[in-house]
Amino acid sequence: MQQDIRNQLDRAIRRFLEGHQLKYKVDDDGDYHLVVGFSQVPIRARMLLLKQGAQGEILSVVVRYEGPYVFSEEEALRKANKWNMERRWPRIYWRDGHFYGDFHLDCEVGISQRLVELTLHRVLMGSLQFLLSLGGHQVLGDSGASLFHEEHSESLGSFLQGLLDRGLKTHSLPN
């Protein structure tokens, strides 16, 4: 039973990443590492997808949003708290000069490819919405064009546009 859930979750994650042509690495523990860039903001998201729990039945996604940011730590904490009061996913926190987001899905009672896809879409869209909520004037960096050409980076502009084209909507976020 333990390997069954872990293997099913592993296959579903791989299908999602490969289906969307996202580059990733798998470490010795079987955790997935990827870096994504959003064409709309000059911030990249370093993502870690873990299979946790006694049976590997919990999909945990931890995202580090790599600035640089121009606001104080106190203001960053206020922004994280405001996001968490107004929205549920991903949960945002500030540590060591970076925002982090996390999301967890318990698959103990069952798993499907569609469930994993919807979960990872939610994490990606929520991440983009959070970054957009910071406002362009509050981050330093490029204009957003041609960002993140590292070996294991992937621009999500066309991927997210595809999600929007299929009916997923983003909402204007207050400043």
XYZ file of C-alpha atoms in Angstrom:
175
model
C 0.000 0.000 0.000
C 2.772 2.456 0.956
C 4.632 2.173 -2.352
C 1.350 2.218 -4.291
C 0.348 5.711 -3.173
C 3.891 7.042 -3.400
C 4.316 5.598 -6.926
C 0.934 6.875 -8.123
C 1.718 10.361 -6.850
C 5.174 10.203 -8.400
C 3.749 9.218 -11.804
C 1.113 11.951 -11.645
C 3.708 14.625 -10.825
C 5.986 13.491 -13.659
C 3.097 13.439 -16.146
C 2.159 16.988 -15.171
C 5.700 18.353 -15.406
C 6.506 16.564 -18.650
C 3.093 17.311 -20.155
C 3.745 21.026 -19.672
C 7.394 20.703 -20.716
C 8.642 22.016 -17.373
C 12.282 21.183 -16.683
C 12.991 19.566 -13.332
C 15.499 17.566 -11.329
C 14.774 14.716 -8.944
C 17.010 14.400 -5.882
C 18.044 11.225 -4.037
C 14.903 11.395 -1.867
C 12.643 11.509 -4.926
C 11.751 15.185 -4.450
C 11.239 17.353 -7.519
C 13.080 20.663 -7.930
C 12.247 23.242 -10.569
C 12.626 26.947 -11.177
C 9.904 28.818 -13.008
C 9.796 32.357 -14.297
C 6.705 34.421 -14.872
C 6.790 36.795 -17.831
C 4.564 39.228 -15.915
C 6.943 39.815 -12.981
C 10.739 39.887 -12.541
C 10.686 37.242 -9.825
C 11.372 33.559 -10.191
C 9.838 30.795 -8.142
C 12.054 27.963 -6.917
C 9.668 25.049 -6.338
C 10.086 21.862 -4.357
C 7.491 19.091 -4.771
C 7.667 16.506 -1.994
C 5.873 13.266 -1.250
C 5.477 13.292 2.528
C 3.658 11.288 5.158
C 4.127 7.710 6.323
C 2.965 6.362 2.941
C 4.095 9.249 0.755
C 0.431 10.205 0.541
C 0.838 13.957 1.045
C 1.835 16.162 -1.853
C 3.637 19.171 -0.402
C 4.692 22.071 -2.584
C 7.061 24.664 -1.135
C 7.882 27.716 -3.238
C 10.600 30.291 -2.613
C 9.879 33.545 -4.453
C 13.259 35.050 -5.232
C 13.168 38.881 -5.334
C 14.976 41.149 -4.969
C 12.465 43.216 -3.028
C 12.736 46.884 -2.120
C 10.547 46.974 0.976
C 11.403 46.463 4.636
C 10.993 43.216 6.542
C 8.101 44.741 8.470
C 6.326 45.669 5.247
C 6.996 42.186 3.833
C 5.400 40.621 6.917
C 2.372 42.905 6.517
C 2.043 41.871 2.869
C 2.232 38.170 3.760
C -0.343 38.576 6.538
C -2.665 40.550 4.256
C -2.460 37.848 1.586
C -3.171 35.096 4.132
C -6.189 36.977 5.519
C -7.705 37.505 2.062
C -6.769 34.260 0.313
C -6.288 30.653 1.260
C -3.696 29.253 -1.164
C -0.819 29.307 -1.228
C -0.108 30.179 2.373
C 2.600 32.867 2.319
C 5.320 33.616 4.855
C 8.519 35.706 4.955
C 11.877 34.311 6.030
C 15.494 35.299 5.430
C 14.675 38.037 2.929
C 12.329 35.971 0.736
C 8.659 35.161 0.502
C 7.725 31.482 0.661
C 4.493 29.771 -0.219
C 3.277 26.319 0.665
C 0.421 24.042 -0.247
C -0.414 20.514 0.891
C -2.756 17.877 -0.505
C -3.569 14.672 1.382
C -4.019 11.828 -1.119
C -4.511 9.053 1.443
C -8.041 8.198 0.277
C -7.126 8.285 -3.388
C -5.339 10.088 -6.154
C -5.992 10.874 -9.768
C -4.029 12.599 -12.484
C -6.699 15.306 -12.646
C -6.447 16.003 -8.905
C -2.671 16.442 -9.102
C -2.999 18.647 -12.195
C -5.609 20.880 -10.562
C -3.503 21.136 -7.420
C -0.337 22.128 -9.264
C -2.290 24.564 -11.478
C -3.705 26.127 -8.310
C -0.223 26.498 -6.829
C 1.136 28.101 -10.019
C -1.807 30.448 -10.500
C -1.841 31.339 -6.803
C 1.875 32.054 -6.955
C 1.434 34.382 -9.898
C -1.505 36.127 -8.226
C 0.552 36.637 -5.075
C 3.466 38.099 -7.014
C 1.145 40.394 -8.957
C -0.373 41.550 -5.667
C 3.041 42.896 -4.636
C 2.883 45.437 -7.461
C 5.575 46.036 -10.070
C 6.926 49.077 -8.271
C 7.911 46.976 -5.261
C 10.360 44.621 -6.884
C 13.652 45.294 -8.578
C 14.810 43.709 -11.753
C 14.177 43.312 -15.427
C 11.051 44.367 -17.264
C 9.975 40.740 -17.300
C 10.871 39.955 -20.891
C 13.174 37.022 -21.543
C 13.728 36.267 -17.871
C 15.316 33.259 -16.253
C 17.322 31.544 -18.925
C 19.031 29.204 -16.480
C 19.472 25.549 -17.307
C 16.512 24.433 -15.197
C 14.242 27.441 -15.577
C 11.095 27.568 -17.610
C 9.016 30.581 -18.607
C 5.412 30.027 -17.623
C 3.991 32.831 -19.754
C 2.602 30.600 -22.503
C 1.735 27.832 -20.038
C -0.314 30.210 -17.870
C -1.852 31.801 -20.957
C -2.970 28.328 -21.988
C -4.622 27.882 -18.603
C -6.381 31.217 -18.994
C -7.481 30.294 -22.516
C -9.058 27.108 -21.145
C -11.228 29.059 -18.737
C -9.096 29.759 -15.692
C -9.356 33.424 -14.819
C -7.188 35.718 -12.796
C -8.681 38.611 -10.920
C -7.457 42.136 -10.468
C -5.836 42.304 -7.099
C -5.961 45.393 -4.883
C -2.700 47.282 -4.326
